Coordinates of C-alpha atoms and ligand atoms in Angstrom, one line a residue:
M256 CA 23.8 159.4 65.1
A257 CA 20.8 159.9 67.4
P258 CA 17.6 160.7 65.5
A259 CA 16.7 164.4 65.5
V260 CA 14.1 165.3 68.1
S261 CA 11.2 167.3 66.7
P262 CA 9.9 170.4 68.4
W263 CA 7.1 169.5 70.8
W264 CA 4.3 170.7 68.6
Q265 CA 5.2 168.5 65.7
T266 CA 4.5 165.3 67.6
A267 CA 2.3 166.3 70.5
V268 CA -0.9 164.8 71.8
V269 CA -3.2 167.7 72.4
Y270 CA -6.3 167.3 74.6
Q271 CA -9.2 169.5 73.7
V272 CA -10.9 170.9 76.8
Y273 CA -14.5 172.0 76.1
I274 CA -14.4 174.1 79.2
R275 CA -18.2 174.4 79.7
S276 CA -18.4 170.6 80.0
F277 CA -15.0 169.5 81.3
A278 CA -15.1 169.9 85.1
D279 CA -17.2 172.1 87.4
G280 CA -15.4 173.7 90.3
N281 CA -18.2 175.7 91.9
G282 CA -21.1 173.4 91.6
D283 CA -23.3 175.4 89.3
G284 CA -23.5 172.8 86.6
V285 CA -21.3 174.7 84.2
G286 CA -17.6 173.8 83.7
D287 CA -15.0 176.4 84.8
V288 CA -11.4 177.3 85.2
A289 CA -11.5 176.1 88.9
G290 CA -12.7 172.7 87.7
L291 CA -10.1 172.5 85.1
R292 CA -7.4 173.3 87.6
T293 CA -8.4 170.5 89.9
R294 CA -8.3 168.1 87.0
L295 CA -4.9 169.0 85.7
P296 CA -3.4 166.0 87.5
Y297 CA -5.9 163.8 85.6
L298 CA -4.6 165.2 82.3
A299 CA -1.0 164.8 83.4
R300 CA -1.7 161.2 84.4
L301 CA -3.4 160.6 81.0
G302 CA -0.1 161.7 79.4
V303 CA -1.1 164.6 77.1
D304 CA 1.5 167.1 76.0
A305 CA -0.8 170.1 75.7
I306 CA -4.4 171.3 76.2
W307 CA -6.4 173.4 73.8
I308 CA -9.1 175.2 75.7
N309 CA -12.2 176.2 73.7
P310 CA -13.1 180.0 74.0
W311 CA -13.2 181.0 77.6
Y312 CA -13.7 184.8 77.1
P313 CA -16.7 186.8 78.2
S314 CA -19.5 185.9 75.9
P315 CA -23.3 186.2 75.7
M316 CA -23.1 182.5 74.6
A317 CA -25.0 182.9 71.3
D318 CA -22.7 180.2 70.1
A319 CA -21.2 178.6 73.2
G320 CA -18.5 181.2 73.6
Y321 CA -17.6 181.6 69.9
D322 CA -19.2 185.0 70.2
V323 CA -16.6 186.9 72.2
S324 CA -17.4 190.2 73.8
D325 CA -14.0 190.9 75.3
Y326 CA -10.9 189.1 74.1
R327 CA -8.8 190.1 77.1
D328 CA -10.7 188.6 79.9
I329 CA -12.4 185.4 81.2
E330 CA -16.1 184.7 81.0
P331 CA -17.4 185.3 84.6
A332 CA -19.2 182.0 84.6
Y333 CA -15.8 180.3 84.1
G334 CA -13.8 182.4 86.5
T335 CA -11.3 185.2 86.5
L336 CA -8.2 186.3 84.7
A337 CA -6.2 185.6 87.8
E338 CA -7.5 182.0 87.9
A339 CA -6.6 181.6 84.2
Q340 CA -3.1 182.8 84.9
A341 CA -2.8 180.3 87.8
L342 CA -4.0 177.6 85.5
I343 CA -1.4 178.4 82.9
A344 CA 1.3 178.3 85.5
E345 CA 0.1 175.0 87.1
A346 CA -0.3 173.3 83.7
H347 CA 3.3 174.3 82.8
E348 CA 4.5 172.9 86.1
L349 CA 3.0 169.6 85.1
G350 CA 4.7 169.8 81.7
I351 CA 1.4 170.6 79.9
R352 CA 1.4 173.4 77.3
V353 CA -1.7 175.6 77.0
L354 CA -3.3 176.5 73.7
L355 CA -6.2 178.9 73.5
D356 CA -8.9 179.4 70.9
I357 CA -8.9 182.7 69.1
V358 CA -12.0 183.8 67.2
P359 CA -11.0 186.4 64.6
N360 CA -13.7 186.0 62.0
H361 CA -16.4 187.6 64.1
T362 CA -17.1 189.2 67.5
S363 CA -20.1 189.0 69.6
D364 CA -22.9 191.5 68.9
Q365 CA -22.2 192.7 72.5
H366 CA -18.5 193.5 71.7
A367 CA -17.8 197.3 72.2
W368 CA -17.0 197.6 68.5
F369 CA -20.4 196.2 67.4
R370 CA -22.3 198.3 70.0
A371 CA -20.5 201.3 68.5
A372 CA -21.5 200.2 65.1
L373 CA -25.1 199.8 66.0
A374 CA -25.0 203.3 67.5
D375 CA -23.6 204.3 64.2
E376 CA -20.6 206.1 65.8
P377 CA -18.4 207.6 63.1
G378 CA -16.4 204.9 61.3
A379 CA -17.6 202.1 63.6
R380 CA -19.5 200.2 60.9
Q381 CA -16.4 199.9 58.8
R382 CA -15.0 197.4 61.1
Y383 CA -17.8 195.0 60.1
H384 CA -19.7 194.4 56.9
F385 CA -22.6 196.7 56.8
R386 CA -24.5 197.2 53.5
A387 CA -27.7 198.6 52.2
G388 CA -30.2 195.9 51.2
R389 CA -31.4 195.1 47.7
G390 CA -34.8 195.7 46.3
P391 CA -36.9 199.0 46.1
N392 CA -37.0 199.4 49.9
G393 CA -33.7 197.7 50.6
D394 CA -35.6 195.0 52.4
A395 CA -33.8 192.1 50.7
P396 CA -30.3 191.0 52.0
P397 CA -27.3 192.5 50.2
N398 CA -26.3 189.1 48.7
N399 CA -27.5 185.5 48.6
W400 CA -25.1 184.1 51.2
Q401 CA -26.5 181.7 53.7
S402 CA -25.4 181.4 57.3
V403 CA -23.5 178.1 58.2
F404 CA -26.1 177.6 60.9
G405 CA -29.0 178.1 58.4
G406 CA -31.0 181.1 57.1
P407 CA -29.6 184.2 55.5
A408 CA -26.2 185.4 56.5
W409 CA -27.5 188.9 56.9
T410 CA -29.6 190.7 59.6
R411 CA -31.2 194.1 59.3
V412 CA -30.7 196.7 61.9
A413 CA -33.1 199.4 63.0
D414 CA -32.0 202.1 60.5
G415 CA -32.4 199.7 57.6
Q416 CA -28.8 198.6 57.0
W417 CA -27.8 195.0 57.0
Y418 CA -24.8 193.3 58.6
L419 CA -23.1 190.1 57.6
H420 CA -22.8 187.1 59.9
L421 CA -21.6 183.8 58.4
F422 CA -22.7 182.2 61.7
A423 CA -25.3 183.3 64.2
P424 CA -26.8 186.9 64.1
G425 CA -25.0 187.3 67.5
Q426 CA -21.7 186.8 65.6
P427 CA -21.2 189.8 63.2
D428 CA -18.3 189.2 60.8
L429 CA -15.3 191.5 61.1
N430 CA -14.0 193.4 58.1
W431 CA -10.4 192.2 57.9
D432 CA -9.5 194.8 55.3
H433 CA -9.6 197.4 58.1
D434 CA -6.2 198.2 59.6
E435 CA -7.6 198.6 63.1
V436 CA -9.0 195.0 63.0
R437 CA -5.6 193.7 62.0
A438 CA -3.8 195.7 64.7
E439 CA -6.2 194.8 67.4
F440 CA -5.8 191.0 66.9
E441 CA -2.1 191.2 66.9
H442 CA -2.4 193.0 70.3
I443 CA -4.7 190.3 71.6
L444 CA -2.3 187.6 70.6
A445 CA 0.5 189.4 72.4
F446 CA -1.7 189.9 75.5
W447 CA -2.1 186.1 75.9
F448 CA 1.5 185.3 74.8
D449 CA 2.7 187.7 77.5
R450 CA 0.7 185.6 80.0
G451 CA 2.5 182.4 79.0
V452 CA 0.0 180.9 76.6
D453 CA 1.9 178.6 74.2
G454 CA -0.3 179.1 71.1
F455 CA -3.7 179.4 69.5
R456 CA -6.1 177.3 67.6
I457 CA -7.6 179.7 65.0
D458 CA -11.3 179.5 64.6
V459 CA -12.6 179.6 61.0
A460 CA -9.2 180.5 59.8
H461 CA -10.2 180.4 56.2
G462 CA -13.1 182.9 56.6
L463 CA -11.5 186.2 57.5
I464 CA -11.2 187.7 54.0
K465 CA -14.2 187.9 51.7
E466 CA -14.1 188.4 48.0
A467 CA -14.2 192.2 47.3
G468 CA -17.7 193.5 46.7
L469 CA -19.2 190.5 48.5
P470 CA -20.6 189.1 45.2
D471 CA -23.5 186.5 45.1
T472 CA -22.4 182.9 45.3
A473 CA -23.2 181.0 42.1
D474 CA -25.4 178.5 43.6
P475 CA -27.1 179.6 46.8
D476 CA -28.7 176.2 47.5
D477 CA -25.4 174.3 47.0
A478 CA -23.9 172.8 50.1
A479 CA -21.0 175.1 49.4
Q480 CA -22.7 177.3 52.0
S481 CA -21.8 174.8 54.7
L482 CA -18.6 175.3 56.7
V483 CA -17.6 171.7 56.4
Q484 CA -17.8 171.8 52.6
S485 CA -16.5 175.3 52.0
R486 CA -15.9 174.6 48.4
A487 CA -13.7 176.2 46.0
G488 CA -15.1 179.4 44.5
H489 CA -17.4 180.5 47.4
P490 CA -16.7 184.2 47.8
A491 CA -16.8 183.9 51.7
W492 CA -14.1 181.3 52.1
D493 CA -10.4 180.6 51.5
Q494 CA -9.6 183.9 49.7
D495 CA -6.0 184.5 48.9
G496 CA -5.8 187.7 51.0
V497 CA -6.2 185.7 54.2
H498 CA -2.5 184.6 54.0
D499 CA -1.3 188.1 54.7
V500 CA -3.1 188.1 58.0
Y501 CA -1.2 185.0 59.1
R502 CA 2.2 186.3 58.0
G503 CA 1.6 189.2 60.4
W504 CA 0.5 186.7 63.2
R505 CA 3.6 184.6 62.6
A506 CA 5.8 187.6 63.1
V507 CA 4.1 188.3 66.5
A508 CA 4.7 184.6 67.6
E509 CA 8.3 184.8 66.6
R510 CA 9.0 187.6 69.0
Y511 CA 8.6 185.1 71.9
T512 CA 10.7 182.4 73.4
P513 CA 9.9 179.6 73.7
E514 CA 8.2 179.8 70.4
R515 CA 4.5 180.2 70.2
I516 CA 2.5 178.2 67.7
F517 CA -0.7 178.3 65.6
I518 CA -3.1 175.6 64.5
A519 CA -5.7 176.5 61.8
E520 CA -9.2 175.3 61.7
A521 CA -9.6 175.7 58.0
W522 CA -12.2 173.8 56.1
V523 CA -10.9 174.0 52.6
P524 CA -11.6 171.9 49.5
S525 CA -8.3 170.2 49.1
N526 CA -5.0 169.4 50.9
E527 CA -3.2 171.7 48.4
R528 CA -5.3 174.6 49.6
L529 CA -4.7 173.6 53.2
A530 CA -1.0 173.5 52.7
R531 CA -1.0 177.2 51.7
Y532 CA -1.8 178.1 55.3
L533 CA 1.3 176.2 56.4
R534 CA 3.9 177.9 54.4
P535 CA 7.0 178.7 56.4
D536 CA 6.1 182.3 57.2
E537 CA 2.4 181.4 58.1
L538 CA 0.9 179.0 60.5
H539 CA 2.6 176.0 62.1
T540 CA -0.1 173.3 61.7
A541 CA -3.7 172.9 60.6
F542 CA -6.4 170.3 61.3
Q543 CA -6.7 167.8 58.6
F544 CA -10.3 166.9 58.9
D545 CA -10.5 164.0 56.4
F546 CA -9.6 161.7 59.2
L547 CA -12.7 162.6 61.2
R548 CA -14.8 162.2 58.0
A549 CA -13.4 158.8 57.2
P550 CA -15.8 155.8 57.5
W551 CA -14.6 152.6 59.2
R552 CA -13.0 151.2 56.1
A553 CA -9.3 150.4 55.9
E554 CA -9.0 151.4 52.2
V555 CA -10.4 154.8 52.9
L556 CA -8.2 155.2 56.0
R557 CA -5.1 154.4 54.0
A558 CA -5.9 156.9 51.3
V559 CA -6.7 159.6 53.9
V560 CA -3.4 159.0 55.7
D561 CA -1.4 159.1 52.6
D562 CA -3.0 162.2 51.4
A563 CA -2.6 164.1 54.6
I564 CA 1.0 163.1 55.0
A565 CA 1.8 164.1 51.4
A566 CA 0.1 167.5 51.7
A567 CA 1.8 168.3 55.0
A568 CA 5.2 167.2 53.6
T569 CA 5.0 169.7 50.7
V570 CA 5.3 172.5 53.2
G571 CA 7.3 170.7 55.9
A572 CA 4.5 170.8 58.4
P573 CA 3.5 167.8 60.6
P574 CA 0.3 166.0 59.7
T575 CA -2.5 166.3 62.3
W576 CA -5.1 163.6 63.2
V577 CA -8.5 164.4 64.6
L578 CA -11.1 161.8 65.4
S579 CA -13.7 164.2 66.6
N580 CA -14.3 167.6 68.2
H581 CA -17.0 169.8 69.7
D582 CA -18.6 170.3 66.2
V583 CA -19.1 166.7 65.0
T584 CA -20.7 163.5 66.0
R585 CA -18.7 161.6 68.6
T586 CA -16.5 158.8 67.2
V587 CA -18.3 156.0 69.0
T588 CA -21.6 157.0 67.4
R589 CA -20.1 157.7 64.0
F590 CA -18.8 154.2 63.9
S591 CA -21.9 152.6 65.3
R592 CA -24.0 152.6 62.2
S593 CA -23.4 151.2 58.7
Q594 CA -20.4 152.9 57.1
P595 CA -20.5 154.7 53.8
A596 CA -17.9 153.9 51.1
H597 CA -16.5 157.4 51.0
L598 CA -15.7 160.3 53.3
I599 CA -18.7 161.4 55.2
E600 CA -19.9 164.6 53.5
T601 CA -20.9 166.8 56.3
D602 CA -21.0 165.7 59.8
W603 CA -22.9 168.7 61.0
E604 CA -26.0 167.3 59.4
R605 CA -26.7 165.1 62.4
G606 CA -29.4 162.5 62.2
R607 CA -28.4 161.5 58.7
W608 CA -28.4 157.9 60.0
A609 CA -31.3 158.4 62.4
D610 CA -33.2 155.7 60.8
E611 CA -30.7 153.1 61.8
D612 CA -30.3 152.3 65.5
P613 CA -26.7 152.8 66.7
D614 CA -24.8 149.8 67.9
H615 CA -22.6 151.3 70.6
V616 CA -20.8 148.1 71.3
I617 CA -19.4 148.0 67.8
G618 CA -19.0 151.8 67.8
R619 CA -16.8 151.6 71.0
R620 CA -14.8 148.7 69.7
R621 CA -14.0 150.6 66.5
A622 CA -13.4 153.9 68.4
R623 CA -10.8 152.2 70.6
A624 CA -9.1 150.7 67.5
A625 CA -9.2 154.0 65.7
A626 CA -7.5 155.6 68.7
L627 CA -4.5 153.2 68.4
V628 CA -4.3 154.1 64.7
Q629 CA -4.4 157.8 65.4
L630 CA -1.8 157.6 68.1
A631 CA 0.6 155.6 65.9
L632 CA 0.7 158.0 63.0
P633 CA 3.5 160.6 62.6
G634 CA 2.6 164.2 63.6
T635 CA 0.2 165.5 66.1
A636 CA -2.9 163.9 67.5
Y637 CA -5.9 165.7 69.0
V638 CA -8.0 164.0 71.6
Y639 CA -11.4 165.6 72.3
Q640 CA -12.5 165.3 75.9
G641 CA -14.5 162.2 76.5
E642 CA -12.9 160.3 73.7
E643 CA -10.7 158.7 76.3
L644 CA -13.8 157.6 78.1
A645 CA -15.4 156.3 74.8
L646 CA -18.5 158.5 75.4
E647 CA -21.2 158.3 72.8
E648 CA -23.1 161.1 71.1
V649 CA -26.2 161.9 73.1
E650 CA -28.8 161.7 70.4
D651 CA -32.0 161.9 72.5
L652 CA -31.7 165.3 74.2
P653 CA -35.1 166.8 74.7
D654 CA -35.7 169.6 72.3
D655 CA -36.3 172.2 75.0
V656 CA -32.7 171.8 76.4
R657 CA -30.9 172.3 73.1
Q658 CA -28.6 175.2 73.1
D659 CA -26.8 175.1 69.7
P660 CA -28.0 178.0 67.5
T661 CA -28.1 175.5 64.6
W662 CA -31.3 174.1 66.0
V663 CA -33.2 177.4 65.8
Q664 CA -31.5 178.7 62.7
S665 CA -32.2 175.5 60.7
G666 CA -35.9 175.9 61.5
F667 CA -35.7 173.0 63.9
T668 CA -34.5 170.5 61.3
D669 CA -30.8 170.1 62.4
V670 CA -30.4 169.2 66.0
G671 CA -26.9 170.6 66.0
R672 CA -23.9 169.8 68.2
D673 CA -25.1 169.6 71.8
G674 CA -25.0 165.9 71.8
C675 CA -21.1 165.9 71.7
R676 CA -20.9 168.6 74.4
I677 CA -22.4 166.9 77.4
P678 CA -20.7 167.4 80.7
L679 CA -18.1 164.7 81.5
P680 CA -18.9 162.0 84.1
W681 CA -16.3 161.9 86.8
T682 CA -17.8 159.7 89.5
A683 CA -19.6 156.4 89.3
T684 CA -22.6 157.6 91.2
D685 CA -25.7 159.1 89.7
A686 CA -26.0 162.2 87.6
P687 CA -24.3 164.7 87.7
F688 CA -21.5 162.2 88.2
G689 CA -19.2 164.6 90.1
F690 CA -19.9 167.5 87.7
G691 CA -21.7 170.2 89.7
S692 CA -23.3 169.6 93.0
E693 CA -25.8 166.8 93.8
S694 CA -28.3 169.3 95.1
G695 CA -27.8 171.8 92.3
S696 CA -30.1 172.6 89.4
G697 CA -28.4 170.1 87.2
T698 CA -25.8 170.3 84.5
W699 CA -26.2 172.8 81.6
L700 CA -27.0 169.9 79.3
P701 CA -28.4 166.7 80.9
Q702 CA -26.2 163.6 81.1
P703 CA -27.5 160.1 80.2
A704 CA -28.4 158.1 83.3
H705 CA -26.1 155.3 82.4
W706 CA -22.9 157.4 82.2
G707 CA -21.7 156.3 85.7
E708 CA -20.4 153.2 83.9
Y709 CA -18.3 155.4 81.7
S710 CA -17.1 157.8 84.4
V711 CA -13.5 158.3 85.1
E712 CA -13.9 156.7 88.5
A713 CA -15.4 153.5 87.0
Q714 CA -12.8 153.3 84.3
E715 CA -9.9 153.8 86.6
R716 CA -11.0 150.6 88.4
D717 CA -11.1 148.6 85.2
A718 CA -7.8 147.6 83.7
D719 CA -9.4 147.0 80.3
S720 CA -11.2 150.4 80.2
T721 CA -10.8 152.8 77.4
L722 CA -9.3 155.3 79.8
N723 CA -6.6 152.8 80.7
L724 CA -6.1 152.0 77.0
Y725 CA -5.4 155.7 76.3
R726 CA -3.1 155.9 79.3
D727 CA -1.1 152.9 78.1
A728 CA -1.0 154.2 74.6
L729 CA 0.2 157.6 75.6
R730 CA 2.8 156.1 77.9
V731 CA 4.2 154.0 75.1
R732 CA 3.8 156.4 72.2
P733 CA 6.9 158.5 72.8
T734 CA 9.3 155.6 72.7
L735 CA 7.5 153.5 70.1
W736 CA 6.2 156.2 67.6
R737 CA 7.5 159.7 68.2
D738 CA 10.2 160.5 65.7
A739 CA 9.8 156.9 64.3
G740 CA 9.8 158.1 60.7
D741 CA 7.7 157.5 57.7
V742 CA 4.6 155.3 57.3
K743 CA 5.4 152.2 55.2
W744 CA 2.2 150.2 54.3
L745 CA 2.5 146.4 54.8
T746 CA -0.6 145.2 52.9
T747 CA -3.1 146.4 50.4
D748 CA -5.9 144.2 51.7
A749 CA -9.2 146.1 51.6
D750 CA -10.0 145.3 55.2
V751 CA -6.6 145.9 56.8
A752 CA -4.6 149.0 57.3
A753 CA -1.2 147.9 58.5
F754 CA 1.9 150.1 58.6
E755 CA 5.4 150.1 59.9
R756 CA 7.3 153.0 61.4
G757 CA 10.8 152.5 62.7
G758 CA 10.8 149.2 64.6
A759 CA 7.0 149.1 65.3
Q760 CA 3.9 148.2 63.4
C761 CA 0.2 149.2 63.8
W762 CA -2.5 146.9 62.3
V763 CA -6.2 147.5 62.2
N764 CA -8.9 145.2 60.9
T765 CA -12.0 146.9 59.7
G766 CA -13.4 143.7 58.0
E767 CA -15.6 141.0 59.3
G768 CA -13.1 138.1 59.7
P769 CA -9.9 137.5 61.6
V770 CA -6.6 138.6 60.0
P771 CA -3.3 136.7 60.5
L772 CA -0.6 138.7 62.2
P773 CA 3.2 138.4 61.5
D774 CA 4.5 135.6 63.9
T775 CA 7.8 137.3 64.4
A776 CA 6.3 140.3 66.2
T777 CA 5.3 140.9 69.8
V778 CA 2.2 142.6 70.9
V779 CA 2.7 145.9 72.7
L780 CA -0.9 147.0 73.0
A781 CA -4.2 145.9 71.6
S782 CA -7.6 147.6 71.5
A783 CA -9.5 144.4 72.4
P784 CA -8.8 141.0 73.8
G785 CA -8.0 138.0 71.6
V786 CA -5.1 139.3 69.7
G787 CA -2.3 136.8 69.1
A788 CA -1.8 134.8 65.9
V789 CA -4.8 136.7 64.5
L790 CA -6.3 140.2 64.7
P791 CA -10.1 140.0 65.4
P792 CA -12.5 142.3 63.5
D793 CA -12.7 145.9 64.6
T794 CA -9.5 145.7 66.5
A795 CA -6.1 147.4 66.3
V796 CA -2.8 146.3 67.7
W797 CA 0.7 147.8 68.1
L798 CA 3.5 145.4 67.5
R799 CA 7.2 145.5 67.9
S800 CA 8.9 143.9 64.9
Ligands
GLC162 C1 -15.8 176.9 64.5 C2 -16.1 176.3 65.8 C3 -17.6 176.2 66.0 C4 -18.2 177.5 65.9 C5 -17.8 178.2 64.6 C6 -18.2 179.7 64.6 O1 -16.2 176.1 63.4 O2 -15.4 175.1 66.0 O3 -17.9 175.6 67.2 O4 -19.6 177.4 66.0 O5 -16.5 178.1 64.3 O6 -17.3 180.4 65.5

């Protein structure tokens, strides 16, 4: 009997388009829908199954578009709704599905609802969390919660009330106990599903419901305030009531053919808690972030893989694999300094290794090897734009160009996430490397002068480039790995993660010496030269048994 073929979203490679930095169609130094449309053939050639586009809605950009002022339109700097619809159609013609990013935890402070709340229109404040302050004059925040970006999670308005924002002050949190909020988002989902969108990544999916009464958190200085470590027990995160919201969303998705899907961004303290979002009447998949927190150590990788697969299996969901995204240090740089023994605690605290110079040669070698591991595992793989070019984190941005609200809100102690959001280099010329016009005012974040070497144009010419490694891997992946079955580990060596699935094997060597390979197998693809009888350090290989 032929093996069962899984639905596309259970085995897909999804490419994350950070639209502001992907491709610039009008030469103003900011990425846009027109730029993305011209590069769809690039994505088709790369071999991805779907794209996930970071928020492209009208936004004052207090947090790079995660502050949405209108959920049913396109940010003018990115284009128009008509262009967005053309993009969806063109992507579909190329066999690429389109996932959007929905931001339900908060709106922009420029959203009509929040403006009405500020104007104190009847009932308008009830859609958000407005409270009186504490202390004799009410001039202390209503509780001790801290914003994920730093500083108190409350801002006071002119008439003395305070509103809650777990992120920037320009991102007021919605009150999800309000019926209108629930109904509105179900309509927004349908608005985009009607336009052919195949699904949504859900921003901060674990934050919508807050513990009733918004009680103080037990330890306000604890890292539990941070998003990445949203620990058990914090009254702002992962409350049981959130699951009702997603049952409603699933019902909306199920009205459509072909089926529409959801992927949760939920930073929760355990795989068991994550699995609750994936029950059959809730969301389809969720990011499993331990993979992007794993150091370059085979032992830890094995544990992370086992854990993620086991947790997903309990609810029949596919595991997901993410090496990086627009919120964390780029993979090349994460792997370019000495590696801790355990999962990296919080990647948003950049500069934690600032005392050690990065070795990008090693970082690139490891990132290439990690890609082969990621793409051999069962389930879905997410590729963040620029991973296929092995771009490094830009750690030396001048302070005056930084845009991430983290920089200001942390009192200029946390540089934030701009370094992984630099516009892509397309041509092997000088900056802006085909992004924006040569004569323009520059890209919205400056690119390193040496990025011509890592441009798409340069890598297309080089058979051994990372771009060509990804292209080869994605070409082979469907036959070698898709629907190939469970992971069976082949060794418990501390420096080697080697597994078999179906008739294929993936080996990675995170140690310092060469590792012997089985002599009966043939090499299908290797992340570095020199693979034969042995696997060199910081290298991965795909073998056919
Ligand atoms: C998510 C996004 C991040 C954003 C935050 C607030 O974590 O990935 O970029 O800043 O939510 O919306």
